Amino acid sequence: MAGGILKVVFIGDKDTVTAFRLIGIEGIVVNSPSEMESRLSEVIRERKDVGLILLSDYYATDLMERINELRLKFAIPAITIVPSRRSRGEFKVDYKEVIKSALGLKV
């Protein structure tokens, strides 16, 4: 999409997709690492309007080799892994800050 505004898409578990949808980001629910890999490849191949793909760490940790291959092959969309609601340990995540960081924005 030359010259247009690119979108952000989150791929991950249902709970974290819901959190991202609440802040206006499109979400794709997956239930396994293999499903994440399939949907990730689909978005890269078919969605020229996407500039940033956020992946739930819950499934992405099993796909690091493939994710790194895609990062080397495609500059756009950028692919970033973010903590999900299913991540181990208790912590609070400010997803707006995660997105700003992924985009290289400083406020």
Short mmCIF file of N, CA and C in Angstrom, two decimals:
data_model
loop_
_atom_site.label_atom_id
_atom_site.label_comp_id
_atom_site.label_asym_id
_atom_site.label_seq_id
_atom_site.Cartn_x
_atom_site.Cartn_y
_atom_site.Cartn_z
N MET A 1 0.86 -1.18 0.00
CA MET A 1 0.00 0.00 0.00
C MET A 1 0.90 1.24 0.00
N ALA A 2 1.24 1.72 -1.15
CA ALA A 2 2.16 2.83 -1.29
C ALA A 2 1.51 4.14 -0.84
N GLY A 3 2.16 4.80 0.13
CA GLY A 3 1.71 6.11 0.56
C GLY A 3 0.53 6.13 1.50
N GLY A 4 -0.07 5.02 1.79
CA GLY A 4 -1.24 4.98 2.66
C GLY A 4 -0.86 4.69 4.10
N ILE A 5 -1.86 4.77 4.95
CA ILE A 5 -1.65 4.47 6.36
C ILE A 5 -1.73 2.96 6.53
N LEU A 6 -0.72 2.39 7.16
CA LEU A 6 -0.69 0.95 7.39
C LEU A 6 -1.31 0.61 8.73
N LYS A 7 -1.92 -0.56 8.80
CA LYS A 7 -2.63 -1.01 9.98
C LYS A 7 -1.76 -1.88 10.88
N VAL A 8 -2.22 -2.04 12.11
CA VAL A 8 -1.62 -2.94 13.07
C VAL A 8 -2.58 -4.11 13.26
N VAL A 9 -2.03 -5.32 13.27
CA VAL A 9 -2.83 -6.53 13.49
C VAL A 9 -2.18 -7.32 14.62
N PHE A 10 -3.00 -7.81 15.55
CA PHE A 10 -2.53 -8.67 16.62
C PHE A 10 -3.01 -10.09 16.36
N ILE A 11 -2.11 -11.07 16.51
CA ILE A 11 -2.46 -12.48 16.36
C ILE A 11 -2.15 -13.18 17.68
N GLY A 12 -3.16 -13.80 18.28
CA GLY A 12 -2.90 -14.47 19.54
C GLY A 12 -4.15 -15.09 20.15
N ASP A 13 -4.05 -15.36 21.45
CA ASP A 13 -5.15 -16.00 22.18
C ASP A 13 -6.34 -15.05 22.30
N LYS A 14 -7.51 -15.64 22.55
CA LYS A 14 -8.76 -14.89 22.56
C LYS A 14 -8.75 -13.74 23.57
N ASP A 15 -8.28 -13.97 24.79
CA ASP A 15 -8.29 -12.92 25.82
C ASP A 15 -7.45 -11.72 25.42
N THR A 16 -6.27 -11.97 24.88
CA THR A 16 -5.39 -10.86 24.52
C THR A 16 -5.90 -10.16 23.26
N VAL A 17 -6.48 -10.90 22.33
CA VAL A 17 -7.10 -10.28 21.16
C VAL A 17 -8.18 -9.31 21.61
N THR A 18 -8.98 -9.72 22.59
CA THR A 18 -10.03 -8.85 23.11
C THR A 18 -9.45 -7.56 23.67
N ALA A 19 -8.35 -7.67 24.42
CA ALA A 19 -7.70 -6.48 24.98
C ALA A 19 -7.24 -5.53 23.87
N PHE A 20 -6.65 -6.07 22.82
CA PHE A 20 -6.20 -5.22 21.71
C PHE A 20 -7.38 -4.61 20.95
N ARG A 21 -8.44 -5.35 20.80
CA ARG A 21 -9.62 -4.80 20.12
C ARG A 21 -10.19 -3.61 20.90
N LEU A 22 -10.08 -3.66 22.21
CA LEU A 22 -10.58 -2.55 23.03
C LEU A 22 -9.82 -1.25 22.78
N ILE A 23 -8.59 -1.35 22.31
CA ILE A 23 -7.82 -0.13 21.99
C ILE A 23 -7.78 0.12 20.48
N GLY A 24 -8.66 -0.57 19.75
CA GLY A 24 -8.84 -0.27 18.33
C GLY A 24 -7.96 -1.02 17.36
N ILE A 25 -7.36 -2.12 17.80
CA ILE A 25 -6.47 -2.89 16.93
C ILE A 25 -7.17 -4.16 16.48
N GLU A 26 -7.06 -4.44 15.21
CA GLU A 26 -7.64 -5.67 14.67
C GLU A 26 -6.97 -6.87 15.29
N GLY A 27 -7.75 -7.89 15.62
CA GLY A 27 -7.20 -9.09 16.23
C GLY A 27 -7.63 -10.35 15.51
N ILE A 28 -6.72 -11.31 15.49
CA ILE A 28 -7.01 -12.62 14.89
C ILE A 28 -6.76 -13.66 15.98
N VAL A 29 -7.81 -14.39 16.33
CA VAL A 29 -7.71 -15.40 17.38
C VAL A 29 -7.13 -16.69 16.82
N VAL A 30 -6.14 -17.23 17.52
CA VAL A 30 -5.57 -18.54 17.19
C VAL A 30 -5.52 -19.37 18.46
N ASN A 31 -5.44 -20.70 18.27
CA ASN A 31 -5.47 -21.60 19.41
C ASN A 31 -4.27 -22.53 19.50
N SER A 32 -3.25 -22.29 18.66
CA SER A 32 -2.06 -23.13 18.69
C SER A 32 -0.93 -22.43 17.94
N PRO A 33 0.31 -22.85 18.20
CA PRO A 33 1.43 -22.27 17.43
C PRO A 33 1.29 -22.52 15.93
N SER A 34 0.82 -23.70 15.53
CA SER A 34 0.69 -23.98 14.09
C SER A 34 -0.37 -23.09 13.44
N GLU A 35 -1.45 -22.82 14.17
CA GLU A 35 -2.47 -21.91 13.65
C GLU A 35 -1.93 -20.49 13.56
N MET A 36 -1.11 -20.07 14.54
CA MET A 36 -0.49 -18.75 14.49
C MET A 36 0.41 -18.64 13.27
N GLU A 37 1.22 -19.67 13.02
CA GLU A 37 2.11 -19.64 11.87
C GLU A 37 1.32 -19.51 10.57
N SER A 38 0.23 -20.24 10.47
CA SER A 38 -0.60 -20.20 9.27
C SER A 38 -1.21 -18.81 9.07
N ARG A 39 -1.77 -18.25 10.12
CA ARG A 39 -2.41 -16.92 10.01
C ARG A 39 -1.37 -15.83 9.78
N LEU A 40 -0.20 -15.95 10.39
CA LEU A 40 0.88 -14.98 10.18
C LEU A 40 1.29 -14.98 8.70
N SER A 41 1.50 -16.16 8.14
CA SER A 41 1.87 -16.26 6.72
C SER A 41 0.78 -15.68 5.83
N GLU A 42 -0.47 -15.93 6.19
CA GLU A 42 -1.60 -15.42 5.43
C GLU A 42 -1.64 -13.89 5.44
N VAL A 43 -1.45 -13.29 6.60
CA VAL A 43 -1.47 -11.83 6.70
C VAL A 43 -0.34 -11.23 5.88
N ILE A 44 0.85 -11.80 5.99
CA ILE A 44 2.00 -11.28 5.23
C ILE A 44 1.75 -11.41 3.73
N ARG A 45 1.21 -12.52 3.31
CA ARG A 45 1.00 -12.79 1.89
C ARG A 45 -0.15 -11.98 1.29
N GLU A 46 -1.23 -11.80 2.05
CA GLU A 46 -2.45 -11.25 1.47
C GLU A 46 -2.80 -9.83 1.89
N ARG A 47 -2.25 -9.34 2.98
CA ARG A 47 -2.66 -8.03 3.52
C ARG A 47 -1.57 -6.98 3.30
N LYS A 48 -1.65 -6.28 2.23
CA LYS A 48 -0.67 -5.23 1.93
C LYS A 48 -0.94 -3.95 2.71
N ASP A 49 -2.05 -3.93 3.45
CA ASP A 49 -2.40 -2.76 4.26
C ASP A 49 -1.89 -2.86 5.70
N VAL A 50 -1.12 -3.90 6.02
CA VAL A 50 -0.62 -4.12 7.38
C VAL A 50 0.85 -3.75 7.45
N GLY A 51 1.18 -2.87 8.41
CA GLY A 51 2.56 -2.44 8.59
C GLY A 51 3.22 -3.02 9.83
N LEU A 52 2.41 -3.51 10.77
CA LEU A 52 2.94 -4.07 12.02
C LEU A 52 2.07 -5.24 12.43
N ILE A 53 2.73 -6.37 12.68
CA ILE A 53 2.04 -7.54 13.20
C ILE A 53 2.56 -7.80 14.61
N LEU A 54 1.65 -7.83 15.56
CA LEU A 54 1.98 -8.14 16.95
C LEU A 54 1.58 -9.58 17.21
N LEU A 55 2.48 -10.34 17.80
CA LEU A 55 2.22 -11.74 18.09
C LEU A 55 2.24 -12.00 19.59
N SER A 56 1.29 -12.78 20.07
CA SER A 56 1.26 -13.20 21.47
C SER A 56 2.45 -14.10 21.76
N ASP A 57 3.18 -13.79 22.82
CA ASP A 57 4.33 -14.62 23.18
C ASP A 57 3.93 -16.03 23.57
N TYR A 58 2.68 -16.22 23.96
CA TYR A 58 2.20 -17.52 24.41
C TYR A 58 2.40 -18.59 23.34
N TYR A 59 2.14 -18.23 22.07
CA TYR A 59 2.34 -19.17 20.97
C TYR A 59 3.62 -18.87 20.17
N ALA A 60 4.02 -17.62 20.11
CA ALA A 60 5.14 -17.22 19.26
C ALA A 60 6.47 -17.82 19.71
N THR A 61 6.62 -18.08 20.99
CA THR A 61 7.90 -18.62 21.47
C THR A 61 8.23 -19.96 20.81
N ASP A 62 7.22 -20.70 20.38
CA ASP A 62 7.46 -21.96 19.68
C ASP A 62 7.79 -21.77 18.21
N LEU A 63 7.69 -20.54 17.72
CA LEU A 63 7.86 -20.26 16.29
C LEU A 63 9.03 -19.33 15.99
N MET A 64 9.93 -19.15 16.93
CA MET A 64 10.97 -18.12 16.77
C MET A 64 11.81 -18.29 15.50
N GLU A 65 12.15 -19.50 15.14
CA GLU A 65 12.95 -19.70 13.93
C GLU A 65 12.19 -19.19 12.70
N ARG A 66 10.93 -19.55 12.59
CA ARG A 66 10.11 -19.11 11.45
C ARG A 66 9.89 -17.60 11.48
N ILE A 67 9.63 -17.05 12.66
CA ILE A 67 9.42 -15.60 12.79
C ILE A 67 10.68 -14.85 12.35
N ASN A 68 11.84 -15.32 12.77
CA ASN A 68 13.09 -14.66 12.38
C ASN A 68 13.34 -14.76 10.88
N GLU A 69 12.97 -15.88 10.26
CA GLU A 69 13.07 -16.00 8.80
C GLU A 69 12.21 -14.94 8.11
N LEU A 70 10.99 -14.79 8.61
CA LEU A 70 10.08 -13.80 8.02
C LEU A 70 10.58 -12.38 8.24
N ARG A 71 11.15 -12.11 9.40
CA ARG A 71 11.70 -10.77 9.68
C ARG A 71 12.82 -10.43 8.72
N LEU A 72 13.65 -11.42 8.37
CA LEU A 72 14.74 -11.19 7.44
C LEU A 72 14.24 -11.03 6.00
N LYS A 73 13.18 -11.71 5.67
CA LYS A 73 12.66 -11.69 4.30
C LYS A 73 11.81 -10.46 4.01
N PHE A 74 11.07 -9.97 5.01
CA PHE A 74 10.14 -8.86 4.81
C PHE A 74 10.43 -7.73 5.78
N ALA A 75 10.73 -6.55 5.25
CA ALA A 75 10.90 -5.37 6.12
C ALA A 75 9.55 -4.88 6.61
N ILE A 76 8.56 -5.00 5.75
CA ILE A 76 7.19 -4.61 6.09
C ILE A 76 6.30 -5.78 5.72
N PRO A 77 5.50 -6.23 6.64
CA PRO A 77 5.23 -5.68 7.96
C PRO A 77 6.30 -6.06 8.97
N ALA A 78 6.50 -5.16 9.93
CA ALA A 78 7.37 -5.48 11.05
C ALA A 78 6.63 -6.49 11.93
N ILE A 79 7.37 -7.39 12.54
CA ILE A 79 6.77 -8.41 13.41
C ILE A 79 7.37 -8.26 14.80
N THR A 80 6.50 -8.09 15.79
CA THR A 80 6.92 -7.90 17.18
C THR A 80 6.15 -8.85 18.07
N ILE A 81 6.85 -9.39 19.05
CA ILE A 81 6.23 -10.30 20.01
C ILE A 81 5.93 -9.52 21.28
N VAL A 82 4.71 -9.69 21.79
CA VAL A 82 4.29 -8.96 22.99
C VAL A 82 3.76 -9.95 24.04
N PRO A 83 3.84 -9.57 25.31
CA PRO A 83 3.29 -10.44 26.36
C PRO A 83 1.78 -10.60 26.18
N SER A 84 1.30 -11.77 26.49
CA SER A 84 -0.14 -12.02 26.40
C SER A 84 -0.70 -12.16 27.80
N ARG A 85 -2.00 -12.21 27.87
CA ARG A 85 -2.65 -12.41 29.17
C ARG A 85 -2.37 -13.80 29.72
N ARG A 86 -1.94 -14.72 28.87
CA ARG A 86 -1.62 -16.08 29.30
C ARG A 86 -0.15 -16.25 29.68
N SER A 87 0.64 -15.22 29.56
CA SER A 87 2.07 -15.31 29.88
C SER A 87 2.26 -15.74 31.33
N ARG A 88 3.37 -16.40 31.57
CA ARG A 88 3.67 -16.84 32.93
C ARG A 88 3.98 -15.64 33.82
N GLY A 89 3.60 -15.75 35.07
CA GLY A 89 3.86 -14.68 36.01
C GLY A 89 2.78 -13.62 35.94
N GLU A 90 2.67 -12.88 37.01
CA GLU A 90 1.67 -11.81 37.05
C GLU A 90 2.35 -10.47 36.82
N PHE A 91 1.88 -9.76 35.85
CA PHE A 91 2.36 -8.42 35.59
C PHE A 91 1.32 -7.69 34.78
N LYS A 92 1.38 -6.40 34.84
CA LYS A 92 0.44 -5.57 34.10
C LYS A 92 1.15 -5.06 32.85
N VAL A 93 0.48 -5.17 31.72
CA VAL A 93 1.06 -4.74 30.44
C VAL A 93 0.25 -3.56 29.92
N ASP A 94 0.93 -2.47 29.58
CA ASP A 94 0.29 -1.34 28.92
C ASP A 94 0.49 -1.53 27.42
N TYR A 95 -0.54 -2.08 26.75
CA TYR A 95 -0.40 -2.41 25.35
C TYR A 95 -0.19 -1.20 24.46
N LYS A 96 -0.71 -0.05 24.85
CA LYS A 96 -0.45 1.17 24.08
C LYS A 96 1.05 1.48 24.08
N GLU A 97 1.69 1.31 25.23
CA GLU A 97 3.13 1.55 25.32
C GLU A 97 3.91 0.51 24.51
N VAL A 98 3.45 -0.73 24.49
CA VAL A 98 4.09 -1.76 23.71
C VAL A 98 4.05 -1.39 22.24
N ILE A 99 2.91 -0.89 21.77
CA ILE A 99 2.78 -0.49 20.36
C ILE A 99 3.66 0.70 20.05
N LYS A 100 3.67 1.69 20.92
CA LYS A 100 4.54 2.86 20.70
C LYS A 100 5.99 2.43 20.61
N SER A 101 6.41 1.53 21.47
CA SER A 101 7.77 1.04 21.46
C SER A 101 8.08 0.29 20.17
N ALA A 102 7.15 -0.55 19.74
CA ALA A 102 7.34 -1.32 18.50
C ALA A 102 7.45 -0.43 17.29
N LEU A 103 6.77 0.71 17.33
CA LEU A 103 6.81 1.66 16.22
C LEU A 103 7.96 2.65 16.34
N GLY A 104 8.66 2.60 17.46
CA GLY A 104 9.78 3.53 17.66
C GLY A 104 9.36 4.92 18.04
N LEU A 105 8.18 5.05 18.64
CA LEU A 105 7.68 6.37 19.03
C LEU A 105 8.09 6.71 20.45
N LYS A 106 8.45 7.95 20.65
CA LYS A 106 8.76 8.45 21.98
C LYS A 106 7.84 9.62 22.27
N VAL A 107 7.17 9.56 23.39
CA VAL A 107 6.24 10.63 23.75
C VAL A 107 6.66 11.26 25.03
#
